[in-house]
PDB file of C-alpha atoms and ligand atoms in Angstrom:
ATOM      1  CA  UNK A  69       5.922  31.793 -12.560  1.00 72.00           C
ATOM      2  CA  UNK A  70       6.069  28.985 -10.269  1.00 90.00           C
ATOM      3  CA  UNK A  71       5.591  28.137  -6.604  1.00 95.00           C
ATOM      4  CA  UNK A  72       6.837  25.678  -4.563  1.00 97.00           C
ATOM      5  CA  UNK A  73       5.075  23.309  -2.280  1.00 97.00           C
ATOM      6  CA  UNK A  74       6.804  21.065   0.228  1.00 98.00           C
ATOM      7  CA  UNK A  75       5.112  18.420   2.162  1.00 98.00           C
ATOM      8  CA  UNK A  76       7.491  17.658   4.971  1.00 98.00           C
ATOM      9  CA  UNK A  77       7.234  14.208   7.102  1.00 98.00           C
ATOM     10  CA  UNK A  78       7.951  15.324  10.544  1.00 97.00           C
ATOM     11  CA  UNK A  79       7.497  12.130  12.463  1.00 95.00           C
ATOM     12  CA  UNK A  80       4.711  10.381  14.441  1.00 90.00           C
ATOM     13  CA  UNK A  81       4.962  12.828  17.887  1.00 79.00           C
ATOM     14  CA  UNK A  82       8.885  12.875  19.247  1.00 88.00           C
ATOM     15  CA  UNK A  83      10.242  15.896  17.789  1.00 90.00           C
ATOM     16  CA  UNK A  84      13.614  13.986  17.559  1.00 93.00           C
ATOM     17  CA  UNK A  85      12.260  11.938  14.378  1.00 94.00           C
ATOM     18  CA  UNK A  86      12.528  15.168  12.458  1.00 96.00           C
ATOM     19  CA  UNK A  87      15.407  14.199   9.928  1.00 97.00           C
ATOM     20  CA  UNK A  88      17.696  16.516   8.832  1.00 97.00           C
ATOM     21  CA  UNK A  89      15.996  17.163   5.603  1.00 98.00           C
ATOM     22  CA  UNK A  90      12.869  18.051   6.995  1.00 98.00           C
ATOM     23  CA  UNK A  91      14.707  20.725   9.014  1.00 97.00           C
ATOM     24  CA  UNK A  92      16.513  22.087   5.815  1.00 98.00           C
ATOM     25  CA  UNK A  93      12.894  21.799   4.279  1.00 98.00           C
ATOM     26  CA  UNK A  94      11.886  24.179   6.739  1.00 98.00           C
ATOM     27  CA  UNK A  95      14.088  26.516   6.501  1.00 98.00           C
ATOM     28  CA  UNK A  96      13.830  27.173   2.973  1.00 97.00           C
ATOM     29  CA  UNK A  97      10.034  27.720   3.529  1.00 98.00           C
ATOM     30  CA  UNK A  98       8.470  31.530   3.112  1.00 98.00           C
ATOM     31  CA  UNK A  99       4.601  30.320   4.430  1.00 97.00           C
ATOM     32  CA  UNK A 100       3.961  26.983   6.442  1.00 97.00           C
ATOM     33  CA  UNK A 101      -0.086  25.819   6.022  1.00 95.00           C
ATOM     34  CA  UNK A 102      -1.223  24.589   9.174  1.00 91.00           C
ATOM     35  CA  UNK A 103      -4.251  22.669   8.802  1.00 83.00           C
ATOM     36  CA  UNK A 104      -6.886  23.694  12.114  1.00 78.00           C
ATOM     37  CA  UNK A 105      -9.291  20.352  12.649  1.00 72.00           C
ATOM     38  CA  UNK A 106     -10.356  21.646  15.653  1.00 66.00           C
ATOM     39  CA  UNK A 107     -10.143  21.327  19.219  1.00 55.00           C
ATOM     40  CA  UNK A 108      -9.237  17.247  19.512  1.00 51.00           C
ATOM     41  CA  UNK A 109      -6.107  17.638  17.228  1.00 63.00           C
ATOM     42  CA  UNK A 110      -5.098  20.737  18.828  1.00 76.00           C
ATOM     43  CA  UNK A 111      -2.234  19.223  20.728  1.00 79.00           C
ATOM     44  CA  UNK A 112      -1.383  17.963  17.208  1.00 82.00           C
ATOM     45  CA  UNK A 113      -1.083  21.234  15.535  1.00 82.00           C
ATOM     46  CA  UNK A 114       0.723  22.951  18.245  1.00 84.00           C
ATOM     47  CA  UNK A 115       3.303  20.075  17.609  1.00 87.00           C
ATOM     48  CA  UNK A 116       3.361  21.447  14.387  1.00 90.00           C
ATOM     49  CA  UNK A 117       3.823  25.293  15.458  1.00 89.00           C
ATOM     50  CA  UNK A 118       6.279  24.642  17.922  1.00 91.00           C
ATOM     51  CA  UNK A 119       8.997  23.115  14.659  1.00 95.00           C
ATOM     52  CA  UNK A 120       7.989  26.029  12.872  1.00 96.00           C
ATOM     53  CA  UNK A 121       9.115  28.325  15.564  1.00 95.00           C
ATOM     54  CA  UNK A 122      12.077  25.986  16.258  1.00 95.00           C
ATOM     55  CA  UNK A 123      13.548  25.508  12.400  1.00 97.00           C
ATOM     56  CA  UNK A 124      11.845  28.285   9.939  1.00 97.00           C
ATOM     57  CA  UNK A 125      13.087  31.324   9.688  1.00 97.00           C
ATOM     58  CA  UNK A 126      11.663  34.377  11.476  1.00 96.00           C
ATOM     59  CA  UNK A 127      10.439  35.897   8.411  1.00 96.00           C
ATOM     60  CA  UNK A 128       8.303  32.258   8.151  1.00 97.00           C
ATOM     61  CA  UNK A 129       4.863  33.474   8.150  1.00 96.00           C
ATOM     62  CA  UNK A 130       2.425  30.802   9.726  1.00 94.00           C
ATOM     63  CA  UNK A 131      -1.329  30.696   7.898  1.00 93.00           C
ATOM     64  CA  UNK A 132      -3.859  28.722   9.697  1.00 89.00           C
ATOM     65  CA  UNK A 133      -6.088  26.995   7.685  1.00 88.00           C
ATOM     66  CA  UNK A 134      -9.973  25.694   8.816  1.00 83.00           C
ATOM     67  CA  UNK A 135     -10.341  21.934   7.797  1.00 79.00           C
ATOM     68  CA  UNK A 136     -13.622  22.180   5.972  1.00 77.00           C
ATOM     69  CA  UNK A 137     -15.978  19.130   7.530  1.00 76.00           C
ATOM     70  CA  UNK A 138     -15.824  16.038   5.918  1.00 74.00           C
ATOM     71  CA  UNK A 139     -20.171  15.592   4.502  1.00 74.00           C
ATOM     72  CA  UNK A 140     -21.944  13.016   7.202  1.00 75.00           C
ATOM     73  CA  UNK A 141     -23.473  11.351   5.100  1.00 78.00           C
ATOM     74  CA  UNK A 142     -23.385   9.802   1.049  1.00 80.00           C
ATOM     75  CA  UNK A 143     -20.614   7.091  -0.265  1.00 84.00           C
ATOM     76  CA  UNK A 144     -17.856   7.229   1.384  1.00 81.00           C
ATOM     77  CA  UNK A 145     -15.265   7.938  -1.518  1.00 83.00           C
ATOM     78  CA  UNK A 146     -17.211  10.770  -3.155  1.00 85.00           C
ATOM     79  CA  UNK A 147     -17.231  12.439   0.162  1.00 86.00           C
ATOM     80  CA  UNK A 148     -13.930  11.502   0.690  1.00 84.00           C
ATOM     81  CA  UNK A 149     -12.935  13.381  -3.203  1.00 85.00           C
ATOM     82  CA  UNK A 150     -15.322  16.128  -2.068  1.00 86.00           C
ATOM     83  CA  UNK A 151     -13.400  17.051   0.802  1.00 86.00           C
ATOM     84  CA  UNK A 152     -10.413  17.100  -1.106  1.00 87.00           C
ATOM     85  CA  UNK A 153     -11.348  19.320  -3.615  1.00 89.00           C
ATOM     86  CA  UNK A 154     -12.800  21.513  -1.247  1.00 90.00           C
ATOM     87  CA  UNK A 155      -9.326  21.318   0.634  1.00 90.00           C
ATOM     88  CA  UNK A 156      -7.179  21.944  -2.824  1.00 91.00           C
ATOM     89  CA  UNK A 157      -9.635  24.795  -3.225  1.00 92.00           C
ATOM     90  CA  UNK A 158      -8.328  26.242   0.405  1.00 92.00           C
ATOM     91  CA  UNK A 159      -4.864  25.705  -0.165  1.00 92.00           C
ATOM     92  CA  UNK A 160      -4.764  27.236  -3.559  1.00 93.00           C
ATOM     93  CA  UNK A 161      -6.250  30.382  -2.667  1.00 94.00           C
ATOM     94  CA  UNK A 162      -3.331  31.128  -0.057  1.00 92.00           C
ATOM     95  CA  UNK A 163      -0.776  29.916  -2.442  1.00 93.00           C
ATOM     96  CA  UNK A 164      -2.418  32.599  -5.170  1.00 93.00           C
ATOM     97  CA  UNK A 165      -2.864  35.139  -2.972  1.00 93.00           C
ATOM     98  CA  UNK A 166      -0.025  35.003  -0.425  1.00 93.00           C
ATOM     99  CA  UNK A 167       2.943  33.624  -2.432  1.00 94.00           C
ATOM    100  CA  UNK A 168       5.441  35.342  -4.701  1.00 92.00           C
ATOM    101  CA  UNK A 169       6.911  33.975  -7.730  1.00 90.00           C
ATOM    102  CA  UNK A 170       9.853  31.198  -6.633  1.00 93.00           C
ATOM    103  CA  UNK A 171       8.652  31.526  -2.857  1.00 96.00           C
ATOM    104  CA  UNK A 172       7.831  28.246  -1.079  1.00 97.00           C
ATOM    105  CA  UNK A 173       4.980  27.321   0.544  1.00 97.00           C
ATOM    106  CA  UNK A 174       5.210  24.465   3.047  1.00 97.00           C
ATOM    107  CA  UNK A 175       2.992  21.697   4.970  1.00 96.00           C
ATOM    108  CA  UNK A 176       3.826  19.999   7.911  1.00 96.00           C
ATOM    109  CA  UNK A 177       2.757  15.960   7.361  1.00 96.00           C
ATOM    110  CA  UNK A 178       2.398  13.546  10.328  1.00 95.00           C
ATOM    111  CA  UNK A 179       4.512  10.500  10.069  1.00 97.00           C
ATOM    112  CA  UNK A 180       5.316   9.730   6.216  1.00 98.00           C
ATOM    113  CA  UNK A 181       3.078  11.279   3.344  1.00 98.00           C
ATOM    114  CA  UNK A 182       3.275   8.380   1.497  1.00 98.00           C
ATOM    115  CA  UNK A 183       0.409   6.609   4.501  1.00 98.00           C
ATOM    116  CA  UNK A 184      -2.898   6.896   4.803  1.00 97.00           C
ATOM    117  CA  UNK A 185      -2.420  10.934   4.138  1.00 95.00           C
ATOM    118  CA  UNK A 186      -4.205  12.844   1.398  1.00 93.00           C
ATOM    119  CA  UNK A 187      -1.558  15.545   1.327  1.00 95.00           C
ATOM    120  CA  UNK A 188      -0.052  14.382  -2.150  1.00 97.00           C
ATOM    121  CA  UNK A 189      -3.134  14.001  -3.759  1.00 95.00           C
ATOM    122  CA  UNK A 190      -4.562  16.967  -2.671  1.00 95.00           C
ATOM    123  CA  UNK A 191      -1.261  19.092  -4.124  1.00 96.00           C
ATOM    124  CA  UNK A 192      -1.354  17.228  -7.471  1.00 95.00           C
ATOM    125  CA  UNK A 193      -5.247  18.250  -7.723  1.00 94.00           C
ATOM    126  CA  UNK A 194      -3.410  22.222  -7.685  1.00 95.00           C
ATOM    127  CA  UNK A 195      -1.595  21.187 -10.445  1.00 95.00           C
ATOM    128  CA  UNK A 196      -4.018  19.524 -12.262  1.00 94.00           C
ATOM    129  CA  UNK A 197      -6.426  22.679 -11.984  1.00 92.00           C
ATOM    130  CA  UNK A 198      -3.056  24.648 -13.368  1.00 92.00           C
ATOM    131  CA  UNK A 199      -4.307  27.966 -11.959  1.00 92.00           C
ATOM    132  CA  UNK A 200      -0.902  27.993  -9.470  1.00 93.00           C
ATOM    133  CA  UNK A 201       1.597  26.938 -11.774  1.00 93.00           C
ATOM    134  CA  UNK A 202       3.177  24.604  -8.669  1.00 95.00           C
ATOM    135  CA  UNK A 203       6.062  22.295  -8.276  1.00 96.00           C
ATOM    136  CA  UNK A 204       5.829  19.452  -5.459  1.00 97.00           C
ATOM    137  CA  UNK A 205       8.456  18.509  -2.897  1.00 98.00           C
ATOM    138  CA  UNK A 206       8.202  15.014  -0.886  1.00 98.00           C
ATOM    139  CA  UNK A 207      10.364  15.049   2.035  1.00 98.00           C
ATOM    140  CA  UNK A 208      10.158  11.729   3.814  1.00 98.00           C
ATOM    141  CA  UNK A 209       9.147  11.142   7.717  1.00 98.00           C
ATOM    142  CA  UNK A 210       9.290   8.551   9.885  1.00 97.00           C
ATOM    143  CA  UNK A 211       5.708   6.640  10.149  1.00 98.00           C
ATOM    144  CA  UNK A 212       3.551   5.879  13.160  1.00 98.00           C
ATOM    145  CA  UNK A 213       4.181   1.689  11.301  1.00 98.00           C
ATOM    146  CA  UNK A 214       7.944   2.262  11.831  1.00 98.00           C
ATOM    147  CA  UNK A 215       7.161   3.221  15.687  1.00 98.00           C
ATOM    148  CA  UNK A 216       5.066   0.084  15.967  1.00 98.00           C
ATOM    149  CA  UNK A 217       7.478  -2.469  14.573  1.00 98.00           C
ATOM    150  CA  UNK A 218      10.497  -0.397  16.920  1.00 98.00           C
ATOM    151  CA  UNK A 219       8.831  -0.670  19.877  1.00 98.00           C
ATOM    152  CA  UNK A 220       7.958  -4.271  19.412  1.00 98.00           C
ATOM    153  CA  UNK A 221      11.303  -4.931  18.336  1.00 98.00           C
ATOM    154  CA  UNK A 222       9.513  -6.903  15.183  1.00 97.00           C
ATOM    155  CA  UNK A 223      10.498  -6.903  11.996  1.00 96.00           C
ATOM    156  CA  UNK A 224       6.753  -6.134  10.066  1.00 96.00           C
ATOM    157  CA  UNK A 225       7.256  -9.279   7.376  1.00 93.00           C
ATOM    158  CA  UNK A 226       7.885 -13.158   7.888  1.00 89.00           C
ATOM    159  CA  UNK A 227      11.089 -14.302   5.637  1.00 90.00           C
ATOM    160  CA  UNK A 228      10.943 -13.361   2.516  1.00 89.00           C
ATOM    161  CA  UNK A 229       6.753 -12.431   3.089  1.00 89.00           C
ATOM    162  CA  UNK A 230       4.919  -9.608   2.156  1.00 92.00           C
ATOM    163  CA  UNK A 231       3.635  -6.435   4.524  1.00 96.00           C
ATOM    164  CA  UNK A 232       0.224  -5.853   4.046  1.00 97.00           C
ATOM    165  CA  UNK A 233      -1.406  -2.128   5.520  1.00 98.00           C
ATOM    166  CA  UNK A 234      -4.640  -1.697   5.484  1.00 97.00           C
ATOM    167  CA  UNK A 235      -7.853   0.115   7.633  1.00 97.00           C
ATOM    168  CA  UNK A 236      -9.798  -0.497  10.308  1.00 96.00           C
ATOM    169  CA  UNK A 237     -13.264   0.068   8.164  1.00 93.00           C
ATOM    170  CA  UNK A 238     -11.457  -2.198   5.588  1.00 94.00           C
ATOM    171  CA  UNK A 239     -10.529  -5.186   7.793  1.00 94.00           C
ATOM    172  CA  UNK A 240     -14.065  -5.253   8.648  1.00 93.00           C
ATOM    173  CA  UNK A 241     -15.981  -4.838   5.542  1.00 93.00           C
ATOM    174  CA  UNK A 242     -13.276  -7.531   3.921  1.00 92.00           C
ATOM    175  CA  UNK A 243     -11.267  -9.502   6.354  1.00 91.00           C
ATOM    176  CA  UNK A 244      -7.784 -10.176   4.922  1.00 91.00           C
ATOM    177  CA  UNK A 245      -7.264 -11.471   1.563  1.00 91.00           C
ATOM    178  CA  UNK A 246      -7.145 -15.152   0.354  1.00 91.00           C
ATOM    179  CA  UNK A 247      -3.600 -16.224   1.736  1.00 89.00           C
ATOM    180  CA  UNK A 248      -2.592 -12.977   3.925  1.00 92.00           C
ATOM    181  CA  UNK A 249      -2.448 -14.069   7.379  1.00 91.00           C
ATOM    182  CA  UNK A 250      -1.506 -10.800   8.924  1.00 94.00           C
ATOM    183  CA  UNK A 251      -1.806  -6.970   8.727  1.00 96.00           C
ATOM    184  CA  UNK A 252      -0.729  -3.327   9.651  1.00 98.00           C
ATOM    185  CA  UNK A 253      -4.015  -2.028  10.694  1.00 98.00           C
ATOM    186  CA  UNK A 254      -4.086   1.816  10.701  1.00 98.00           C
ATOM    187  CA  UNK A 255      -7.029   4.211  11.094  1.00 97.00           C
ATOM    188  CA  UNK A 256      -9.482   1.960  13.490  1.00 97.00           C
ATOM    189  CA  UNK A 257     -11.392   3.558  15.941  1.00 94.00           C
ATOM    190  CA  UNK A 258     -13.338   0.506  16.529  1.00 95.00           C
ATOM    191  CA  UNK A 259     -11.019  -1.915  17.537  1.00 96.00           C
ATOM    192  CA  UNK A 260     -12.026  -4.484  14.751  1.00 95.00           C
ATOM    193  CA  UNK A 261      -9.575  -6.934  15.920  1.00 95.00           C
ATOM    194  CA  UNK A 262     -11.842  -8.069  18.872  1.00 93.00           C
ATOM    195  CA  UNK A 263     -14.000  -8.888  16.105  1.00 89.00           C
ATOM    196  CA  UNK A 264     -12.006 -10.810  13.734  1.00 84.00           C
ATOM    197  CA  UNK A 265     -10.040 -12.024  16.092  1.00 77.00           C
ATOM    198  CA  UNK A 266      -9.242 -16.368  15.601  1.00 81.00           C
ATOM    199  CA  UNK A 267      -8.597 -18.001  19.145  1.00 81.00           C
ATOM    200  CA  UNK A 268      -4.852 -17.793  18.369  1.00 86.00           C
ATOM    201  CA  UNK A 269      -4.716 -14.505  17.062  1.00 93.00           C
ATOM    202  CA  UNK A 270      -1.499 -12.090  18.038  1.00 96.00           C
ATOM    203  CA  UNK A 271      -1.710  -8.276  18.056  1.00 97.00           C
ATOM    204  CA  UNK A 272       0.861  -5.708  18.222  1.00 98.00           C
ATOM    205  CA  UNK A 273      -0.712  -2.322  19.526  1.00 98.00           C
ATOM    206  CA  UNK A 274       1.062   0.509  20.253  1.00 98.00           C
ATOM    207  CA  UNK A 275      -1.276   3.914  20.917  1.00 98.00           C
ATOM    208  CA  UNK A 276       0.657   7.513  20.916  1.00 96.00           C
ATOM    209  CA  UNK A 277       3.605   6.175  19.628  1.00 97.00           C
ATOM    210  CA  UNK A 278       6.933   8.845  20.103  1.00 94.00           C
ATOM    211  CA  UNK A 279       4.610  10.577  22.859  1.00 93.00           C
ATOM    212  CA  UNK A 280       4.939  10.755  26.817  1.00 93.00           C
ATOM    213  CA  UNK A 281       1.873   8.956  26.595  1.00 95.00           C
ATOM    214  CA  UNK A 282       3.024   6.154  24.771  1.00 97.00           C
ATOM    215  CA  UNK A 283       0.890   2.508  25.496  1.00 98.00           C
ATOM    216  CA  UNK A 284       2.550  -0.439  23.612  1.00 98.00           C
ATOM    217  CA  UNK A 285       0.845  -3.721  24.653  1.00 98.00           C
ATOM    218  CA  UNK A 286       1.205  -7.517  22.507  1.00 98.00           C
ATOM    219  CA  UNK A 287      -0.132 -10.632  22.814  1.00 97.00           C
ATOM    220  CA  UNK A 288      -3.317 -13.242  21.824  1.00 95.00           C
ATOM    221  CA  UNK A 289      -6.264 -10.906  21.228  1.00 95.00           C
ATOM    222  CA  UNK A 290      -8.280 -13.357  23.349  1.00 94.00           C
ATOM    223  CA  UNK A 291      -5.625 -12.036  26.438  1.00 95.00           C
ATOM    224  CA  UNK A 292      -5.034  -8.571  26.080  1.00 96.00           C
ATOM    225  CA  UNK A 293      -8.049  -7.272  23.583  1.00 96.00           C
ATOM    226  CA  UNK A 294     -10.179  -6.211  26.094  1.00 96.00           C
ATOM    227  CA  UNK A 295      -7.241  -4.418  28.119  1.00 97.00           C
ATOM    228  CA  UNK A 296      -6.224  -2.531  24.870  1.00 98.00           C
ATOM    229  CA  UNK A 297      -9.885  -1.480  24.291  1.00 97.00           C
ATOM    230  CA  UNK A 298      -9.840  -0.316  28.084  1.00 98.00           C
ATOM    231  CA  UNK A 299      -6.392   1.686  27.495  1.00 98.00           C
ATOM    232  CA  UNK A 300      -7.810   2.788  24.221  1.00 98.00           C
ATOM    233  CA  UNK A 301     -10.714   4.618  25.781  1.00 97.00           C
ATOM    234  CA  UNK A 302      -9.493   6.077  28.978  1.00 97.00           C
ATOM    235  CA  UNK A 303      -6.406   7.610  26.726  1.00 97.00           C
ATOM    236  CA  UNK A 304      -9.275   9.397  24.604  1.00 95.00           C
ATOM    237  CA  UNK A 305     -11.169  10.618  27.343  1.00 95.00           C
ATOM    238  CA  UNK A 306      -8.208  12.254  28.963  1.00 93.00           C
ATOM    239  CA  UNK A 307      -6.990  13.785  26.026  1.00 90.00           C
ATOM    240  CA  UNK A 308      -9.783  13.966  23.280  1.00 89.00           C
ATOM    241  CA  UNK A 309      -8.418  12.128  20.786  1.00 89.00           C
ATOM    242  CA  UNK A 310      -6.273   9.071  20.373  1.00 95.00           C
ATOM    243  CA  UNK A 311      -4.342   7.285  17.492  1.00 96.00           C
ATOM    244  CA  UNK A 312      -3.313   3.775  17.475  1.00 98.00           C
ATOM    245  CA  UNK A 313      -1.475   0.904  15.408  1.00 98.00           C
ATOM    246  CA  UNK A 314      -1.709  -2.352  14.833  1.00 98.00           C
ATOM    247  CA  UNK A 315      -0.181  -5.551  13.705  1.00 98.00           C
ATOM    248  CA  UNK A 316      -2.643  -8.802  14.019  1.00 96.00           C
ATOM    249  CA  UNK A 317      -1.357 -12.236  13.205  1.00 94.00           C
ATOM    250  CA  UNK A 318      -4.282 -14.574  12.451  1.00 87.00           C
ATOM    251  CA  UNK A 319      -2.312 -17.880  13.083  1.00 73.00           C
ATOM    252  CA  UNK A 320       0.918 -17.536  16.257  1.00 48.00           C
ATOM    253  CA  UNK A 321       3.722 -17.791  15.012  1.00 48.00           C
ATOM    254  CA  UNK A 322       5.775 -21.051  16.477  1.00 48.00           C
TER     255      UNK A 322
HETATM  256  C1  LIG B1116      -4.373   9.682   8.745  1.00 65.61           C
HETATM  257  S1  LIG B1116      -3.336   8.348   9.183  1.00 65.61           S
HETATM  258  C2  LIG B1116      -1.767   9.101   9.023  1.00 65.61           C
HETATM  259  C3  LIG B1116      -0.620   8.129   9.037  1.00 65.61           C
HETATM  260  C4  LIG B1116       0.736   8.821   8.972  1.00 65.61           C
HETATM  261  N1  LIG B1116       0.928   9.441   7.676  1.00 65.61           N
HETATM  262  C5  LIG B1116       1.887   7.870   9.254  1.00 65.61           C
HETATM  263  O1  LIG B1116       2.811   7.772   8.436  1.00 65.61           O
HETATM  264  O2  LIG B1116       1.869   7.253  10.321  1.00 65.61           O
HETATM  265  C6  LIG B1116      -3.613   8.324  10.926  1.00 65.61           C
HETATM  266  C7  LIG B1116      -3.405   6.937  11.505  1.00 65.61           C
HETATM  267  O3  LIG B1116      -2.032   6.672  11.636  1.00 65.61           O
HETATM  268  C8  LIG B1116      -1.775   5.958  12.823  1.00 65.61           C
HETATM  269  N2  LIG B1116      -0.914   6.809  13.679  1.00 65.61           N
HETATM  270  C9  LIG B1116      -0.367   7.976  13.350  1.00 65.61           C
HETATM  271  N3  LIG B1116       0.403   8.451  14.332  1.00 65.61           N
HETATM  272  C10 LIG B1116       0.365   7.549  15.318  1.00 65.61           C
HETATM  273  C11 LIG B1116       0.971   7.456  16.594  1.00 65.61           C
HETATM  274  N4  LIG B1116       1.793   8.414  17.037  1.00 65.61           N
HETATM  275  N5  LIG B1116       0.703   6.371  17.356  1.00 65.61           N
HETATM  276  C12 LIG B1116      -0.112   5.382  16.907  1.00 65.61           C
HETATM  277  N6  LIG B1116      -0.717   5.420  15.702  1.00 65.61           N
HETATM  278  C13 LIG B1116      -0.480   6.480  14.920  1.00 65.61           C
HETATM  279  C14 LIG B1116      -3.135   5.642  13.426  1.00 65.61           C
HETATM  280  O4  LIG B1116      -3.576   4.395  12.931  1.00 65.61           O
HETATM  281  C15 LIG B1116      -3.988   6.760  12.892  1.00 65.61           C
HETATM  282  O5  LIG B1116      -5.347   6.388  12.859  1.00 65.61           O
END
């Protein structure tokens, strides 16, 4: 008999980006998943907790899940698949054990599944390993790029261009491609930009976007990159963890 699994979008950090789907999508749900990475995020997951308590019903029972730790060391994509399986492993042992036939299970997603998330993949791994017969719900959110190009005011491409998203690790190891001139950069704890930066180079930051402790700064790279790095690092130290978004233009635009 099946199971359900919903992966709900809740936003990047203002509870008011919670669409009205993802609060039906709540309510319908019997156990919520809430992934525990540890102390840093915790502000993140009691984001998460507080929705729960807000929009599921009180018979929603709330099952904390360890994140097992991503391997130190070996190529980065089979320890990235590692930790995946490991994580489908996790997850399908509480849908097994804890879920009734037709119930729903459900997991909170920051910002939109669809970016830089491995919640999708990790639910179609379930299926794939057929032990929880499982059906998969996508509920859209609003993404952490969406809150960048809104508090900019920018629209993300040039006319009729194209939007290119891509990592920190990924912008360094391969610049942009041959006739891309600018990128969403997510996922960059090293602010690469100062790096790669060209003397004319524009950048779009925006740290703890939807949060009281929002930062949004723009201009050349060569005028505000050291001030974002500075802003970067004092926001970390005060709260343990920080995530920031970028745009970067590698030629101003006139
Ligand atoms: C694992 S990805 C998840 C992205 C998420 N699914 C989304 O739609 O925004 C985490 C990265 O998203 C970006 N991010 C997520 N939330 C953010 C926020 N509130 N402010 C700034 N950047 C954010 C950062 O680049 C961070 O490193």
């Amino acid at each position: 008999m099946m199971v359900t699994l919903s992966l709900i979008g809740i936003g990047s950090g203002d509870p008011r980006q919670l669409t009205q789907q993802a609060i039906d999508a709540i309510g319908e749900l019997d156990i919520a998943l809430v992934l525990d990475k540890g102390s840093d995020s915790s502000e993140l997951r009691l984001l998460r907790e507080e929705l729960l308590r807000r929009f599921g019903r009180s018979s929603l029972r709330v099952v904390r899940l360890p994140d097992p730790p991503r391997a130190a060391s070996g190529e980065y994509l089979a320890r990235v698949a590692a930790w995946h399986e490991q994580r489908a492993e996790r997850w399908e042992e509480v849908l097994r054990e804890q879920l009734s036939p037709q119930q729903t299970a459900g997991i909170l997603v920051w910002g939109d599944p669809a970016f830089y998330d491995s919640t999708i993949r990790i639910a179609q791994t379930i299926q794939q390993r057929g032990v929880v017969p499982l059906e998969v719900k996508v509920i859209p959110g609003i993404s952490s790029i969406q809150l960048l190009a809104a508090g900019h005011q920018i629209a993300l491409n040039q006319l009729n261009g194209t939007i290119h998203i891509t990592t920190g690790r990924r912008l360094r190891d391969e610049g942009l491609p041959e006739g891309v001139d600018e990128a969403v950069v997510m996922l960059d704890g090293q602010c690469s930009f100062l790096q790669l930066a060209t003397p004319d180079s524009e950048i779009f930051w925006g740290a703890c976007l939807g949060s009281a402790d929002e930062q949004l700064i723009h201009g050349r790279v060569a005028e505000v990159g050291e001030r974002i790095r500075e802003v970067r690092d004092k926001l970390r130290e005060r709260k343990g963890w920080v995530m920031d978004i970028y745009l970067l233009r590698q030629k101003a635009q006139s």
